[in-house]
XYZ file of C-alpha atoms in Angstrom:
661
model
C -2.027 28.044 52.121
C -3.090 25.832 49.432
C -6.567 24.110 49.700
C -4.994 20.102 49.409
C -2.770 21.617 52.627
C -5.343 22.495 54.343
C -7.272 19.470 53.559
C -4.236 17.601 55.432
C -3.904 19.636 58.408
C -7.902 19.639 58.766
C -7.240 15.678 58.717
C -4.471 16.182 61.517
C -6.730 18.270 63.535
C -9.177 15.913 63.616
C -6.972 13.101 64.284
C -5.736 15.127 67.681
C -9.408 15.275 68.826
C -10.521 11.597 67.692
C -9.371 7.764 68.649
C -7.147 6.217 65.765
C -9.838 3.762 64.835
C -12.605 6.690 64.682
C -14.128 6.492 60.980
C -13.977 9.923 58.955
C -15.648 11.743 56.435
C -15.390 14.698 54.711
C -16.815 16.778 52.056
C -14.864 19.660 50.087
C -16.680 21.612 47.615
C -13.104 21.984 45.648
C -9.420 21.049 46.325
C -6.438 21.825 43.794
C -2.887 21.199 43.672
C -0.529 22.070 41.142
C -1.786 21.110 37.711
C -5.157 19.360 39.930
C -8.337 21.053 40.400
C -10.790 19.085 41.984
C -14.924 19.434 42.440
C -17.005 18.152 45.038
C -14.550 16.027 46.821
C -15.724 13.301 49.398
C -13.438 11.157 51.919
C -14.631 8.148 53.518
C -12.015 6.672 55.732
C -12.000 4.140 58.433
C -8.987 6.374 60.681
C -6.326 8.454 60.302
C -3.609 5.947 60.716
C -4.678 2.972 58.355
C -7.373 1.195 57.438
C -9.306 1.147 53.923
C -10.675 4.661 52.558
C -12.701 6.062 49.451
C -11.891 9.235 47.689
C -14.316 10.540 44.971
C -14.722 13.989 43.155
C -17.893 14.628 41.008
C -14.834 16.419 38.433
C -11.105 16.539 38.049
C -9.160 18.938 36.057
C -5.736 17.345 35.350
C -3.215 19.506 33.537
C -6.194 20.584 31.168
C -7.988 17.282 30.589
C -10.936 17.272 32.450
C -12.204 13.659 33.827
C -15.798 12.822 35.063
C -16.453 10.929 38.549
C -13.284 9.899 40.033
C -12.445 7.588 42.041
C -9.824 6.521 44.053
C -10.175 3.246 46.721
C -7.136 2.417 49.000
C -6.725 -0.711 50.987
C -4.814 0.872 53.463
C -4.858 4.717 53.900
C -3.254 6.850 56.306
C -2.484 10.769 57.348
C 0.140 10.007 60.285
C 2.898 9.658 60.799
C 2.922 9.743 56.790
C 0.348 10.282 53.967
C 0.199 6.916 52.117
C -2.213 4.912 49.980
C -1.454 1.043 49.188
C -3.291 -1.449 47.339
C -5.266 1.559 45.624
C -7.279 1.494 42.748
C -7.746 4.352 40.593
C -10.523 5.046 38.101
C -12.887 7.590 36.187
C -15.206 7.513 33.396
C -13.578 5.814 30.420
C -10.576 4.970 32.141
C -9.165 2.860 34.584
C -9.477 1.040 37.063
C -5.587 0.925 37.844
C -3.577 -0.152 40.497
C -2.077 2.604 42.347
C 0.506 3.511 45.626
C 1.258 6.931 46.808
C 3.293 8.271 49.631
C 3.539 12.183 50.910
C 6.149 12.679 53.639
C 8.386 14.949 55.285
C 8.622 18.854 55.654
C 9.018 19.249 51.898
C 5.987 16.692 51.154
C 8.128 14.686 49.245
C 5.285 12.707 46.903
C 5.713 9.504 45.149
C 2.902 8.056 43.031
C 3.016 4.792 41.123
C 0.233 4.098 38.777
C -0.251 0.692 36.544
C -1.846 1.762 33.816
C -1.482 -1.926 32.138
C 0.513 -5.276 32.924
C 3.472 -3.542 31.284
C 3.276 0.192 31.726
C 3.590 2.110 35.461
C 3.806 5.801 35.128
C 5.783 7.007 38.153
C 4.989 10.674 39.674
C 8.070 12.341 41.810
C 8.118 15.860 43.431
C 8.159 17.882 46.420
C 4.856 19.839 47.121
C 6.315 22.410 49.823
C 8.937 24.869 49.232
C 9.633 28.056 47.226
C 9.278 25.920 44.155
C 7.215 22.993 44.417
C 7.913 20.460 41.495
C 6.462 17.063 39.980
C 7.938 14.701 37.320
C 6.023 11.766 35.493
C 8.121 9.307 33.593
C 6.471 6.210 32.028
C 7.762 3.863 29.026
C 5.059 2.829 26.332
C 2.135 4.694 26.977
C -0.721 3.587 24.879
C -1.427 6.788 22.571
C -4.838 6.097 23.045
C -4.518 7.226 26.565
C -2.968 10.499 25.729
C -5.398 11.337 22.984
C -8.801 10.474 24.215
C -9.383 13.413 25.222
C -9.662 14.585 21.250
C -12.535 13.022 19.713
C -11.654 14.582 16.388
C -8.910 11.819 16.339
C -11.309 8.651 17.219
C -12.428 8.010 13.695
C -8.155 7.277 12.909
C -7.759 5.020 15.480
C -4.467 6.217 16.268
C -1.940 3.554 18.280
C 1.586 4.000 18.999
C 3.914 3.951 22.104
C 5.017 6.667 23.719
C 7.757 7.402 26.441
C 6.538 10.058 28.517
C 9.011 12.364 30.571
C 7.284 15.064 32.052
C 8.236 17.811 34.817
C 6.027 20.164 36.313
C 7.375 23.251 38.317
C 5.513 26.126 40.047
C 7.387 28.957 39.802
C 7.673 32.478 41.980
C 5.290 33.931 44.488
C 2.223 33.025 42.107
C 3.392 29.796 42.037
C 3.123 29.977 38.545
C 2.701 26.616 36.655
C 5.735 25.176 34.351
C 5.414 22.125 32.207
C 8.505 20.657 30.497
C 7.590 17.053 28.688
C 9.554 15.327 26.223
C 7.299 12.471 24.155
C 8.983 10.161 22.220
C 6.819 7.955 20.149
C 7.305 4.564 18.064
C 5.646 2.442 15.848
C 3.109 5.117 15.265
C -0.069 4.428 12.972
C -3.558 5.040 12.469
C -5.943 4.990 9.592
C -9.422 6.512 7.725
C -12.185 4.406 7.010
C -11.747 5.361 3.291
C -7.706 3.957 3.532
C -7.357 7.394 1.840
C -5.349 8.847 5.516
C -2.703 6.291 7.084
C 0.456 5.797 8.624
C 2.705 2.852 10.124
C 5.394 2.352 11.359
C 5.747 6.148 12.340
C 8.678 7.391 14.749
C 9.194 10.734 16.440
C 10.132 13.420 18.964
C 7.979 16.044 20.309
C 9.562 18.732 23.091
C 7.249 20.767 25.121
C 7.975 23.741 27.375
C 4.957 25.474 28.236
C 4.411 28.117 30.951
C 1.309 29.676 32.436
C 0.969 33.583 31.381
C -2.329 35.260 33.087
C -5.464 32.995 31.505
C -3.066 31.869 29.230
C -0.147 29.223 28.183
C 2.736 30.192 26.240
C 6.224 28.153 25.237
C 7.618 26.327 22.431
C 7.071 23.401 20.709
C 9.525 20.652 18.530
C 8.320 17.823 16.421
C 10.572 15.527 15.009
C 9.574 12.739 12.512
C 12.533 10.394 12.261
C 10.724 7.516 10.595
C 8.144 5.566 8.775
C 5.413 5.802 6.599
C 2.345 8.555 6.081
C -0.077 8.702 3.123
C -2.480 11.859 3.058
C -4.752 11.761 0.291
C -2.472 11.517 -2.459
C 0.901 12.383 -1.169
C 3.229 9.352 0.566
C 5.515 10.346 2.193
C 9.159 7.806 3.890
C 11.887 8.068 6.064
C 11.363 11.219 8.366
C 13.997 14.412 8.685
C 11.645 16.803 9.010
C 11.394 19.415 12.118
C 8.483 21.535 13.014
C 9.224 24.339 15.819
C 7.396 27.338 16.613
C 6.852 29.570 19.737
C 3.167 29.584 21.022
C 0.703 30.909 23.076
C -2.720 29.193 23.638
C -5.413 31.708 25.275
C -9.263 30.476 25.724
C -9.947 31.570 22.091
C -7.167 31.055 19.968
C -3.759 29.729 19.206
C -1.593 32.086 18.398
C 1.993 30.139 16.723
C 5.003 32.526 15.903
C 8.747 31.909 14.500
C 7.246 28.747 12.967
C 9.623 26.647 10.886
C 9.214 23.787 8.817
C 12.198 22.036 7.844
C 11.594 19.658 5.054
C 14.509 16.834 4.694
C 15.755 17.262 1.055
C 13.509 20.480 -0.017
C 14.262 23.119 2.292
C 13.060 25.363 5.406
C 9.772 27.340 5.322
C 9.154 29.571 8.615
C 6.232 31.589 9.438
C 3.203 32.229 12.195
C -0.053 30.971 12.370
C -3.562 31.594 14.380
C -5.967 29.060 15.009
C -9.702 29.360 16.548
C -9.956 27.329 19.367
C -13.628 26.552 19.024
C -13.743 25.848 15.795
C -10.331 24.320 15.401
C -9.805 26.070 12.131
C -7.197 28.976 10.579
C -7.626 32.291 11.128
C -4.564 33.384 9.418
C -1.188 32.087 8.338
C 1.901 33.399 6.480
C 4.580 31.311 4.948
C 7.716 32.032 3.544
C 10.371 29.427 2.014
C 14.084 30.369 0.428
C 15.854 28.186 -2.176
C 13.376 25.032 -2.244
C 14.849 22.371 -3.929
C 12.066 22.171 -6.995
C 12.912 18.298 -7.629
C 12.259 16.958 -4.418
C 9.654 18.958 -4.191
C 8.429 17.758 -7.469
C 8.702 14.332 -6.287
C 7.226 14.229 -3.351
C 4.456 16.554 -3.448
C 3.398 17.932 -6.824
C 3.330 14.670 -9.049
C 1.327 12.492 -6.118
C -1.415 15.431 -6.696
C -1.081 15.259 -10.276
C -1.262 11.848 -10.636
C -4.500 11.595 -8.377
C -6.004 14.058 -10.887
C -5.489 12.205 -13.806
C -3.033 14.965 -14.923
C 0.332 14.610 -16.598
C 3.546 14.371 -15.022
C 6.793 16.260 -15.503
C 10.156 16.365 -13.873
C 11.447 19.695 -12.228
C 14.995 20.688 -11.147
C 16.056 24.276 -9.816
C 15.556 26.545 -6.812
C 12.216 28.467 -5.957
C 11.383 31.136 -3.304
C 7.970 31.089 -2.196
C 5.449 33.210 0.063
C 1.533 32.481 0.853
C -1.134 34.042 2.862
C -3.639 32.617 4.149
C -7.196 33.070 5.719
C -10.214 31.434 7.174
C -11.155 30.893 3.595
C -8.082 29.337 2.509
C -5.277 30.736 0.047
C -5.616 34.215 0.149
C -2.320 35.249 -2.087
C 0.846 33.775 -3.026
C 4.156 34.204 -5.124
C 6.397 31.722 -6.610
C 10.205 32.608 -7.906
C 12.051 29.982 -9.818
C 15.659 30.478 -10.888
C 17.610 27.957 -12.774
C 14.408 25.768 -13.519
C 14.175 22.881 -15.924
C 11.005 21.042 -16.613
C 10.535 18.273 -18.546
C 7.418 16.369 -19.563
C 7.409 12.824 -18.412
C 5.918 11.593 -21.797
C 8.628 13.686 -23.560
C 6.296 16.122 -25.286
C 7.741 19.289 -24.157
C 11.146 20.229 -22.360
C 11.940 24.175 -20.850
C 15.484 24.755 -19.630
C 16.802 27.637 -18.013
C 13.585 28.980 -16.732
C 13.233 32.242 -14.535
C 9.912 33.155 -12.956
C 7.958 35.144 -11.334
C 4.509 34.279 -10.460
C 2.232 36.271 -7.948
C -1.409 35.359 -7.439
C -4.414 37.085 -5.441
C -7.743 35.717 -4.414
C -8.887 39.143 -4.917
C -7.584 40.128 -8.377
C -5.889 39.735 -10.893
C -1.858 39.804 -10.747
C 0.940 40.262 -13.839
C 2.979 37.060 -14.583
C 6.452 36.538 -16.127
C 8.087 33.269 -17.356
C 11.253 33.401 -19.372
C 12.611 30.426 -21.078
C 16.135 30.308 -21.974
C 15.872 27.316 -24.697
C 14.026 23.649 -25.012
C 12.125 21.577 -27.097
C 8.062 20.903 -28.424
C 8.866 17.090 -28.998
C 12.125 16.722 -30.842
C 11.926 20.377 -32.318
C 14.320 22.890 -31.163
C 13.069 26.008 -29.190
C 14.691 29.011 -28.808
C 14.453 31.889 -25.918
C 11.063 33.417 -25.265
C 9.674 35.322 -22.867
C 6.014 34.689 -21.437
C 4.031 37.773 -19.969
C 0.271 36.833 -18.351
C -2.174 37.999 -16.475
C -3.982 35.498 -13.837
C -6.772 35.975 -11.720
C -9.048 33.398 -9.763
C -10.934 32.964 -13.215
C -9.499 33.689 -16.162
C -5.742 33.469 -17.437
C -4.541 35.462 -20.796
C -1.549 35.164 -21.983
C 0.335 38.202 -24.291
C 0.934 37.320 -28.021
C 4.608 35.898 -28.013
C 6.592 34.705 -31.068
C 8.783 31.253 -30.039
C 11.607 30.345 -32.103
C 11.309 27.312 -33.661
C 14.680 26.239 -35.722
C 14.943 29.022 -38.704
C 11.226 30.031 -37.921
C 8.807 30.419 -35.154
C 5.833 29.875 -33.853
C 3.403 33.175 -33.296
C 0.984 32.636 -31.054
C -1.949 35.014 -31.252
C -4.310 34.005 -28.161
C -3.988 31.869 -25.437
C -6.274 32.347 -22.638
C -8.782 30.007 -20.260
C -11.625 31.240 -18.428
C -13.861 29.720 -15.784
C -17.301 29.515 -15.170
C -19.437 27.771 -13.411
C -16.539 25.765 -11.818
C -15.349 24.742 -15.169
C -12.288 26.259 -17.207
C -12.649 27.014 -20.966
C -9.702 28.066 -23.443
C -9.139 29.693 -26.362
C -5.884 29.266 -29.000
C -4.932 30.950 -31.762
C -1.618 31.042 -33.579
C 0.625 30.968 -36.996
C 3.757 28.686 -37.891
C 6.063 30.614 -39.957
C 7.221 29.046 -43.043
C 10.244 26.188 -41.671
C 12.856 24.706 -43.466
C 11.678 21.044 -43.828
C 15.330 19.831 -44.121
C 15.972 21.589 -40.757
C 12.486 20.058 -39.618
C 13.179 16.316 -40.770
C 16.394 16.074 -39.406
C 15.391 17.259 -35.926
C 12.674 14.782 -35.530
C 14.484 11.937 -37.476
C 12.808 11.528 -40.525
C 14.120 11.185 -44.246
C 15.114 14.354 -45.647
C 12.417 16.470 -47.217
C 12.725 19.515 -49.360
C 10.852 22.857 -48.993
C 9.125 24.388 -46.271
C 6.178 23.523 -44.086
C 3.998 26.626 -42.701
C 0.393 26.237 -40.702
C -2.369 28.294 -39.802
C -4.394 27.714 -36.551
C -7.321 30.188 -36.581
C -9.078 29.035 -33.419
C -9.014 26.197 -31.190
C -11.432 25.924 -27.904
C -11.187 23.717 -25.121
C -14.398 22.632 -23.724
C -14.828 19.664 -20.810
C -11.402 18.025 -21.835
C -11.947 18.360 -25.840
C -9.843 20.297 -27.925
C -11.952 21.217 -31.196
C -10.759 23.257 -34.049
C -13.223 25.957 -35.396
C -12.675 26.159 -39.287
C -9.297 24.361 -40.879
C -6.046 23.853 -39.625
C -3.621 24.345 -43.614
C -0.259 22.987 -43.122
C 1.839 23.870 -46.395
C 3.820 20.980 -47.255
C 5.201 19.626 -50.560
C 4.025 22.581 -52.936
C 0.334 21.780 -51.878
C -1.515 21.981 -48.454
C -3.277 19.328 -45.921
C -6.261 20.731 -44.302
C -7.981 19.174 -41.145
C -11.346 20.430 -40.535
C -13.646 19.241 -37.451
C -10.835 18.362 -35.487
C -11.170 17.207 -31.753
C -8.617 16.095 -29.532
C -10.476 14.492 -26.380
C -8.271 14.516 -23.074
C -5.243 15.730 -25.005
C -2.863 15.016 -21.894
C -4.858 12.230 -20.463
C -3.848 8.310 -20.702
C -5.431 7.636 -23.746
C -6.011 11.104 -26.011
C -8.593 10.440 -28.974
C -8.722 12.642 -31.966
C -11.139 12.988 -34.440
C -11.103 14.947 -37.901
C -11.381 15.056 -41.853
C -8.592 15.752 -43.805
C -8.238 17.235 -47.170
C -5.359 16.907 -49.576
C -4.617 19.040 -52.643
C -2.359 19.474 -55.334
C 0.616 17.762 -53.334
C 3.905 17.260 -55.394
C 4.367 13.235 -56.222
C 7.770 14.221 -57.073
C 9.256 15.728 -53.784
C 7.107 13.205 -52.030
C 8.087 9.998 -53.679
C 11.831 11.084 -53.248
C 11.725 12.351 -49.925
C 10.528 8.641 -48.986
C 12.569 6.662 -51.454
C 10.073 4.887 -52.918
C 10.714 5.495 -56.593
C 9.793 8.592 -58.507
C 6.812 9.668 -59.519
C 5.694 12.731 -61.069
C 2.555 14.639 -60.919
C 0.343 15.730 -58.609
C -2.152 14.081 -56.066
C -5.652 15.017 -53.669
C -6.624 12.668 -51.246
C -9.899 13.066 -48.372
C -9.927 11.140 -45.092
C -13.278 11.167 -43.685
C -14.017 9.686 -40.055
C -10.537 10.106 -39.120
C -10.183 8.546 -35.284
C -7.181 8.010 -33.069
C -6.992 6.587 -29.877
C -3.368 7.194 -28.216
C -2.337 8.653 -31.586
C -3.166 5.428 -33.565
C -5.576 5.151 -36.060
C -8.636 3.334 -35.389
C -11.171 4.075 -38.201
C -11.277 6.397 -41.489
C -12.238 6.118 -45.123
C -9.391 7.370 -47.204
C -9.136 8.075 -51.077
C -6.324 9.170 -53.315
C -6.454 10.667 -56.680
C -4.465 12.237 -59.589
C -4.953 15.812 -59.647
C -6.982 17.536 -62.332
C -5.034 19.445 -64.867
C -2.103 19.380 -67.011
C 1.464 18.092 -65.883
C 4.076 15.506 -66.499
C 2.913 12.022 -65.201
C 5.680 9.539 -65.157
C 6.473 6.531 -62.934
C 9.861 4.698 -62.257
C 10.370 0.827 -62.707
C 11.348 1.038 -58.998
C 8.063 2.934 -57.700
C 6.211 0.278 -59.891
C 7.897 -2.252 -57.947
C 7.137 -0.569 -54.476
C 3.455 -0.080 -55.311
C 3.310 -3.819 -56.321
C 5.060 -5.160 -53.262
C 2.346 -2.799 -50.808
C -0.426 -4.591 -52.642
C 1.220 -7.885 -51.909
C 1.408 -11.185 -53.879
C -1.930 -10.684 -55.616
C -0.889 -7.133 -57.205
C 0.557 -7.137 -60.904
C 1.887 -4.611 -63.302
C 0.448 -5.100 -66.724
C 2.993 -3.938 -69.286
C 4.335 -5.531 -72.148
C 7.232 -8.018 -71.573
C 9.503 -6.246 -74.615
C 9.367 -2.757 -72.264
C 10.054 -4.147 -68.980
C 13.971 -4.485 -69.689
C 14.136 -1.410 -72.083
C 12.769 1.407 -70.220
C 13.331 3.039 -66.569
C 10.245 5.619 -66.648
C 6.642 4.710 -67.699
C 3.815 6.929 -68.476
C 0.528 6.661 -66.550
C -3.119 8.441 -67.216
C -4.358 8.304 -63.359
C -3.666 7.200 -59.955
C -6.455 6.073 -57.678
C -6.782 4.089 -54.187
C -8.685 4.242 -51.071
C -8.626 1.984 -47.935
C -11.869 1.608 -45.518
C -10.259 0.999 -42.047
C -12.047 -1.090 -39.639
C -11.329 -3.059 -37.044
C -7.608 -3.039 -37.998
C -8.142 -4.220 -41.576
C -8.157 -1.964 -44.800
C -10.308 -2.818 -47.228
C -8.993 -1.683 -50.484
C -10.550 0.026 -53.817
C -8.818 1.499 -56.660
C -9.773 3.573 -60.342
C -12.144 0.759 -61.407
C -12.700 -3.163 -61.271
C -10.607 -5.109 -63.845
C -10.501 -9.132 -64.058
C -11.433 -9.392 -60.395
C -9.318 -6.981 -58.916
C -8.797 -3.102 -58.804
C -6.599 -0.842 -60.620
C -4.315 1.264 -58.798
C -2.729 2.609 -61.405
C -4.173 3.269 -65.101
C -1.497 3.627 -67.939
C -1.077 5.880 -70.586
C 1.493 7.734 -73.101
C 4.137 5.220 -74.246
C 5.441 3.205 -73.322
C 2.077 2.806 -70.354
C 2.007 0.863 -67.545
C -1.006 -0.366 -65.589
C -0.795 -1.620 -62.016
C -3.700 -4.023 -60.468
C -4.380 -5.319 -56.972
C -6.239 -8.506 -55.879
C -5.937 -8.489 -52.110
C -8.938 -6.255 -51.061
C -8.691 -7.016 -47.280
C -5.127 -6.163 -45.919
C -4.089 -6.098 -42.229
C -3.504 -2.616 -41.207
C -0.416 -3.597 -39.229
C 0.943 -5.721 -42.332
C 0.132 -2.811 -44.304
C 2.670 -0.407 -42.497
C 5.411 -3.416 -42.404
C 5.192 -3.345 -46.135
C 5.307 0.679 -46.664
C 8.601 0.354 -43.822
C 10.425 -2.260 -46.099
C 9.870 -0.401 -49.638
C 10.842 3.076 -48.222
C 13.732 1.547 -45.652
C 12.270 4.130 -43.272
C 9.447 3.565 -40.428
C 6.244 5.157 -40.838
C 5.147 8.084 -38.332
C 1.768 6.611 -38.185
C 1.880 3.163 -36.597
């Protein structure tokens, strides 16, 4: 016989030997009933058939929750002819007092308990305590979430709130009276928030279905959680709408929680499955395995990847395709993972690159190196088309090394000689070396939407270093163009993938063919060669902020002529103060003129270009010094020109838009 039934029998026995009005005081070391265990129980009643009564327990364990100093006071308590409590009040440390009434009657010990948790919420317990399968059912609507999670101190800083409908049935089965609990919890108007505002939820609605049974010292069962709506912010990830379902079989032992047949249905993304073990004492993860098949990369990127990248200031991109993923975790975090991508498409949100028809196998291990492979069917860098290429890389937690590869570009290719990253003291560094094979300028300019240029362009990048968010060039970046070359030295790109990238460099231009250059930009024809130097170049978001530039005719013996239309273009650039000095008789006769030297300089500061030329003349500065027959000189008088105005003039005279703005 159960201790609670023995207590009732004792009260009945006392009643047969005492008057109905006799005071009764009893004390029990412990008492138990289905899902209830009481310690140090004291009962003080006016009598068996009615009157006031007081029942206290130093400690109560109710469905696994520990309560201290439980007290029940009844205005009318009776054992005969039925057990009942009317006008009662129930309380414990941190709970109540709640109005309560209950009855226990008949051979099946039919139970009914009504507890009013607040003015609008009542919990009702019904059931039968006798027979082969004793059973109790708890039904309540609008129970405050704080009451249900009060036993979890870790949740208190989040101030959780919700209204929860509860329908739970406890059944004692078998000869051993093994308890089995089936509970359906429906939550609405859920909310919580951390003190720093980084984790919060509002208007959450969810359904939790639990079926659990005692198995020796353990509990085993199934759990289904269905998120149906609301908003959730967790660090940088924002989710809304619901449609995700988590289900699992579980075993709860004194030391651990084991989850098996774990499945997470992510709305619009796909299904993740796996298993996990959590340590009960520390509430930390011991081990887990996760796998997913045919996940939708587009939705996965929008909901999870993009918010994480945005929070860290990393560049955004758009993904499409399908992916399979497997991962193993332990108490130290991610141990290993493999991502397989099929028919993938990746586009940089800023339009800097695009890769199509991606196939990738990307394994990773915390304790060693792995080999990754990425195949791109085609793509583009900026507006330049890219052909099919394959990247092979060795990847480890502290380094990434890409094998040399040739990437087709138009009719040539980019030879990647070196690309590696290394982590030291928590910081990543990188090294790059590459060569651009001679590339057809007509094809390149057509792809870029620039004016058609003749010839070819090639480049050599001897060594670029990545340190603390800065790309630095060792040596010179050499670009061959217009029969000469342009060399960049001291090149630094600060935060190249950030919102405001900055560029610092010095440029050297040598022996550039003026005929090819001016013909390309429809400037008017000039024959000759040109040298130039740009020092202290500084760009922000690829827009010039400052530089000191000077362009001069190259040394050497070569034809030096200038067309009338080129003279017009140069004087138009100089504004209203620029003049072309030539004898009037020749203006209507000759189309081409000779010159000895060309020279111009610009010192850009605060959006203003301070102009100068070869020499001073009559308060102005000489841009073109005449030579030969007929000779022409061009003189400028406006030494301070707004940079944007100068670009607009250049656009007008070349009938094209300048690249730098």
